[in-house]
Amino acid sequence: MIHDMIGWMRTAPRWAVVLVCVIAAVLLFVGGLAHVTDLVRHGLRPYPWAPSGLNLYWTALSVLDPLAALLLLRGRRRGVDLTCAIVVTDLAANAYAVYGIQHSDLAAEPGLQRLTAFALFVLVTAPPLRRRLPRGGPSRATDRLAPSP
């Protein structure tokens, strides 16, 4: 079933693959902006209830989210890889904060619901998207995505 959901990307028109990258990049920029806003308003510890490590991680996302977005928009596999690393670790950090610290659950946390949906979008589309992108990134501006096999 998962193969059917993502198999389309191998033969999808270039515009559809680009659209997936753009959607992920926009959402990463939105996340990065939220982290920058937290950093500006509250400093390096925007969440006083959270351990220092979580605060440091979320603050680091103010740089990592836009970096991943830029790499995606440039058609780089590293952008896909960094985005996957971000969503997996961010989902783990937020799940720990919700379940382990705040003793809440997914149903009560719309932010965690949105992050979970984004993580699923990224993790389902990443393998075929990664195969469509050239290893070292595009060699020229007009060759952003590798041709379909």
PDB file of C-alpha atoms in Angstrom:
ATOM      1  CA  MET A   1       0.000   0.000   0.000  1.00  0.00           C
ATOM      2  CA  ILE A   2       2.775   2.472   0.894  1.00  0.00           C
ATOM      3  CA  HIS A   3       4.478   1.595  -2.386  1.00  0.00           C
ATOM      4  CA  ASP A   4       1.295   2.541  -4.243  1.00  0.00           C
ATOM      5  CA  MET A   5       1.093   5.837  -2.364  1.00  0.00           C
ATOM      6  CA  ILE A   6       4.647   6.875  -3.252  1.00  0.00           C
ATOM      7  CA  GLY A   7       5.215   4.971  -6.483  1.00  0.00           C
ATOM      8  CA  TRP A   8       3.637   7.823  -8.464  1.00  0.00           C
ATOM      9  CA  MET A   9       6.647  10.015  -7.809  1.00  0.00           C
ATOM     10  CA  ARG A  10       8.935   7.862  -9.957  1.00  0.00           C
ATOM     11  CA  THR A  11       6.894   8.710 -13.029  1.00  0.00           C
ATOM     12  CA  ALA A  12       5.325  11.965 -11.886  1.00  0.00           C
ATOM     13  CA  PRO A  13       5.861  15.059 -13.968  1.00  0.00           C
ATOM     14  CA  ARG A  14       8.658  17.291 -12.795  1.00  0.00           C
ATOM     15  CA  TRP A  15       6.177  19.950 -11.635  1.00  0.00           C
ATOM     16  CA  ALA A  16       4.553  17.497  -9.181  1.00  0.00           C
ATOM     17  CA  VAL A  17       7.888  16.583  -7.641  1.00  0.00           C
ATOM     18  CA  VAL A  18       8.825  20.261  -7.419  1.00  0.00           C
ATOM     19  CA  LEU A  19       5.480  20.943  -5.751  1.00  0.00           C
ATOM     20  CA  VAL A  20       6.277  18.370  -3.043  1.00  0.00           C
ATOM     21  CA  CYS A  21       9.614  20.125  -2.415  1.00  0.00           C
ATOM     22  CA  VAL A  22       7.962  23.545  -2.326  1.00  0.00           C
ATOM     23  CA  ILE A  23       5.250  22.415   0.114  1.00  0.00           C
ATOM     24  CA  ALA A  24       7.854  20.924   2.452  1.00  0.00           C
ATOM     25  CA  ALA A  25      10.064  24.009   2.126  1.00  0.00           C
ATOM     26  CA  VAL A  26       7.207  26.398   2.925  1.00  0.00           C
ATOM     27  CA  LEU A  27       6.275  24.379   6.012  1.00  0.00           C
ATOM     28  CA  LEU A  28       9.920  24.298   7.105  1.00  0.00           C
ATOM     29  CA  PHE A  29      10.141  28.095   6.687  1.00  0.00           C
ATOM     30  CA  VAL A  30       6.971  28.493   8.790  1.00  0.00           C
ATOM     31  CA  GLY A  31       8.472  26.265  11.502  1.00  0.00           C
ATOM     32  CA  GLY A  32      11.765  28.144  11.361  1.00  0.00           C
ATOM     33  CA  LEU A  33       9.936  31.466  11.675  1.00  0.00           C
ATOM     34  CA  ALA A  34       8.079  30.170  14.744  1.00  0.00           C
ATOM     35  CA  HIS A  35      11.398  29.189  16.336  1.00  0.00           C
ATOM     36  CA  VAL A  36      12.988  32.552  15.460  1.00  0.00           C
ATOM     37  CA  THR A  37       9.964  34.319  16.969  1.00  0.00           C
ATOM     38  CA  ASP A  38      10.335  32.259  20.170  1.00  0.00           C
ATOM     39  CA  LEU A  39      14.045  33.069  20.258  1.00  0.00           C
ATOM     40  CA  VAL A  40      13.476  36.817  19.830  1.00  0.00           C
ATOM     41  CA  ARG A  41      10.630  36.985  22.350  1.00  0.00           C
ATOM     42  CA  HIS A  42      11.953  34.626  25.020  1.00  0.00           C
ATOM     43  CA  GLY A  43      15.680  34.109  24.436  1.00  0.00           C
ATOM     44  CA  LEU A  44      17.528  30.794  24.442  1.00  0.00           C
ATOM     45  CA  ARG A  45      15.044  29.206  26.881  1.00  0.00           C
ATOM     46  CA  PRO A  46      11.690  29.939  25.259  1.00  0.00           C
ATOM     47  CA  TYR A  47       9.961  27.199  27.258  1.00  0.00           C
ATOM     48  CA  PRO A  48      10.878  27.493  30.954  1.00  0.00           C
ATOM     49  CA  TRP A  49       9.046  24.230  31.748  1.00  0.00           C
ATOM     50  CA  ALA A  50      11.259  22.258  29.329  1.00  0.00           C
ATOM     51  CA  PRO A  51      14.762  20.935  30.032  1.00  0.00           C
ATOM     52  CA  SER A  52      17.698  22.893  28.621  1.00  0.00           C
ATOM     53  CA  GLY A  53      18.369  20.255  25.977  1.00  0.00           C
ATOM     54  CA  LEU A  54      14.894  20.592  24.486  1.00  0.00           C
ATOM     55  CA  ASN A  55      15.142  24.383  24.537  1.00  0.00           C
ATOM     56  CA  LEU A  56      18.523  24.221  22.806  1.00  0.00           C
ATOM     57  CA  TYR A  57      17.161  21.823  20.179  1.00  0.00           C
ATOM     58  CA  TRP A  58      14.120  23.972  19.432  1.00  0.00           C
ATOM     59  CA  THR A  59      16.322  27.072  19.239  1.00  0.00           C
ATOM     60  CA  ALA A  60      18.660  25.269  16.808  1.00  0.00           C
ATOM     61  CA  LEU A  61      15.661  24.666  14.548  1.00  0.00           C
ATOM     62  CA  SER A  62      15.550  28.423  13.907  1.00  0.00           C
ATOM     63  CA  VAL A  63      18.619  27.789  11.717  1.00  0.00           C
ATOM     64  CA  LEU A  64      18.114  24.151  10.672  1.00  0.00           C
ATOM     65  CA  ASP A  65      14.531  24.516   9.371  1.00  0.00           C
ATOM     66  CA  PRO A  66      15.340  27.321   6.878  1.00  0.00           C
ATOM     67  CA  LEU A  67      18.577  25.571   5.879  1.00  0.00           C
ATOM     68  CA  ALA A  68      16.673  22.383   5.015  1.00  0.00           C
ATOM     69  CA  ALA A  69      14.088  24.437   3.122  1.00  0.00           C
ATOM     70  CA  LEU A  70      16.760  26.174   1.059  1.00  0.00           C
ATOM     71  CA  LEU A  71      18.461  22.879   0.258  1.00  0.00           C
ATOM     72  CA  LEU A  72      15.119  21.418  -0.856  1.00  0.00           C
ATOM     73  CA  LEU A  73      14.411  24.415  -3.074  1.00  0.00           C
ATOM     74  CA  ARG A  74      17.854  24.015  -4.631  1.00  0.00           C
ATOM     75  CA  GLY A  75      17.058  20.389  -5.459  1.00  0.00           C
ATOM     76  CA  ARG A  76      19.595  18.846  -3.107  1.00  0.00           C
ATOM     77  CA  ARG A  77      19.413  15.353  -1.632  1.00  0.00           C
ATOM     78  CA  ARG A  78      20.969  16.810   1.499  1.00  0.00           C
ATOM     79  CA  GLY A  79      17.791  18.859   1.859  1.00  0.00           C
ATOM     80  CA  VAL A  80      15.698  15.699   1.876  1.00  0.00           C
ATOM     81  CA  ASP A  81      18.072  14.044   4.345  1.00  0.00           C
ATOM     82  CA  LEU A  82      18.160  17.049   6.672  1.00  0.00           C
ATOM     83  CA  THR A  83      14.376  17.415   6.492  1.00  0.00           C
ATOM     84  CA  CYS A  84      13.937  13.751   7.460  1.00  0.00           C
ATOM     85  CA  ALA A  85      16.357  14.155  10.370  1.00  0.00           C
ATOM     86  CA  ILE A  86      14.530  17.284  11.519  1.00  0.00           C
ATOM     87  CA  VAL A  87      11.034  15.791  11.424  1.00  0.00           C
ATOM     88  CA  VAL A  88      12.060  12.574  13.179  1.00  0.00           C
ATOM     89  CA  THR A  89      13.933  14.362  15.973  1.00  0.00           C
ATOM     90  CA  ASP A  90      11.374  17.161  16.276  1.00  0.00           C
ATOM     91  CA  LEU A  91       8.537  14.667  16.514  1.00  0.00           C
ATOM     92  CA  ALA A  92      10.457  12.724  19.184  1.00  0.00           C
ATOM     93  CA  ALA A  93      11.256  15.911  21.143  1.00  0.00           C
ATOM     94  CA  ASN A  94       7.672  17.155  20.985  1.00  0.00           C
ATOM     95  CA  ALA A  95       6.216  13.753  21.837  1.00  0.00           C
ATOM     96  CA  TYR A  96       8.509  13.583  24.871  1.00  0.00           C
ATOM     97  CA  ALA A  97       7.446  17.100  25.893  1.00  0.00           C
ATOM     98  CA  VAL A  98       3.740  16.305  25.479  1.00  0.00           C
ATOM     99  CA  TYR A  99       3.667  12.804  26.974  1.00  0.00           C
ATOM    100  CA  GLY A 100       6.637  12.820  29.346  1.00  0.00           C
ATOM    101  CA  ILE A 101       6.670  16.360  30.706  1.00  0.00           C
ATOM    102  CA  GLN A 102       3.220  17.843  30.218  1.00  0.00           C
ATOM    103  CA  HIS A 103       1.384  14.513  30.681  1.00  0.00           C
ATOM    104  CA  SER A 104      -0.936  15.313  27.814  1.00  0.00           C
ATOM    105  CA  ASP A 105      -1.771  13.394  24.647  1.00  0.00           C
ATOM    106  CA  LEU A 106      -2.029  13.765  20.884  1.00  0.00           C
ATOM    107  CA  ALA A 107      -5.752  14.539  20.946  1.00  0.00           C
ATOM    108  CA  ALA A 108      -5.196  17.570  23.189  1.00  0.00           C
ATOM    109  CA  GLU A 109      -2.222  19.000  21.278  1.00  0.00           C
ATOM    110  CA  PRO A 110      -2.973  20.465  17.825  1.00  0.00           C
ATOM    111  CA  GLY A 111       0.674  21.433  17.376  1.00  0.00           C
ATOM    112  CA  LEU A 112       1.752  17.814  17.779  1.00  0.00           C
ATOM    113  CA  GLN A 113      -1.031  16.758  15.410  1.00  0.00           C
ATOM    114  CA  ARG A 114       0.253  19.147  12.724  1.00  0.00           C
ATOM    115  CA  LEU A 115       3.849  18.047  13.271  1.00  0.00           C
ATOM    116  CA  THR A 116       2.815  14.388  13.004  1.00  0.00           C
ATOM    117  CA  ALA A 117       1.007  15.050   9.711  1.00  0.00           C
ATOM    118  CA  PHE A 118       4.036  16.931   8.348  1.00  0.00           C
ATOM    119  CA  ALA A 119       6.387  14.147   9.462  1.00  0.00           C
ATOM    120  CA  LEU A 120       4.229  11.559   7.675  1.00  0.00           C
ATOM    121  CA  PHE A 121       4.186  13.705   4.524  1.00  0.00           C
ATOM    122  CA  VAL A 122       7.979  14.042   4.592  1.00  0.00           C
ATOM    123  CA  LEU A 123       8.772  10.438   5.470  1.00  0.00           C
ATOM    124  CA  VAL A 124       6.387   8.994   2.861  1.00  0.00           C
ATOM    125  CA  THR A 125       7.600  11.231   0.030  1.00  0.00           C
ATOM    126  CA  ALA A 126      11.306  11.296   0.936  1.00  0.00           C
ATOM    127  CA  PRO A 127      12.490   7.948  -0.521  1.00  0.00           C
ATOM    128  CA  PRO A 128      11.143   8.468  -4.057  1.00  0.00           C
ATOM    129  CA  LEU A 129      11.984  12.172  -3.964  1.00  0.00           C
ATOM    130  CA  ARG A 130      15.534  11.366  -2.914  1.00  0.00           C
ATOM    131  CA  ARG A 131      15.861   8.956  -5.863  1.00  0.00           C
ATOM    132  CA  ARG A 132      14.749  11.722  -8.228  1.00  0.00           C
ATOM    133  CA  LEU A 133      17.394  14.169  -7.014  1.00  0.00           C
ATOM    134  CA  PRO A 134      20.961  13.894  -8.297  1.00  0.00           C
ATOM    135  CA  ARG A 135      23.620  12.874  -5.757  1.00  0.00           C
ATOM    136  CA  GLY A 136      25.623  16.078  -5.633  1.00  0.00           C
ATOM    137  CA  GLY A 137      22.692  18.329  -6.359  1.00  0.00           C
ATOM    138  CA  PRO A 138      21.899  19.887  -9.702  1.00  0.00           C
ATOM    139  CA  SER A 139      24.812  20.650 -11.985  1.00  0.00           C
ATOM    140  CA  ARG A 140      23.088  23.709 -13.420  1.00  0.00           C
ATOM    141  CA  ALA A 141      20.007  25.759 -12.639  1.00  0.00           C
ATOM    142  CA  THR A 142      17.880  24.121 -15.356  1.00  0.00           C
ATOM    143  CA  ASP A 143      18.666  20.587 -14.110  1.00  0.00           C
ATOM    144  CA  ARG A 144      17.116  20.709 -10.651  1.00  0.00           C
ATOM    145  CA  LEU A 145      15.645  17.209 -10.736  1.00  0.00           C
ATOM    146  CA  ALA A 146      17.017  14.043 -12.253  1.00  0.00           C
ATOM    147  CA  PRO A 147      14.932  12.651 -15.109  1.00  0.00           C
ATOM    148  CA  SER A 148      12.506   9.852 -14.413  1.00  0.00           C
ATOM    149  CA  PRO A 149      14.022   6.387 -14.816  1.00  0.00           C
TER     150      PRO A 149
END
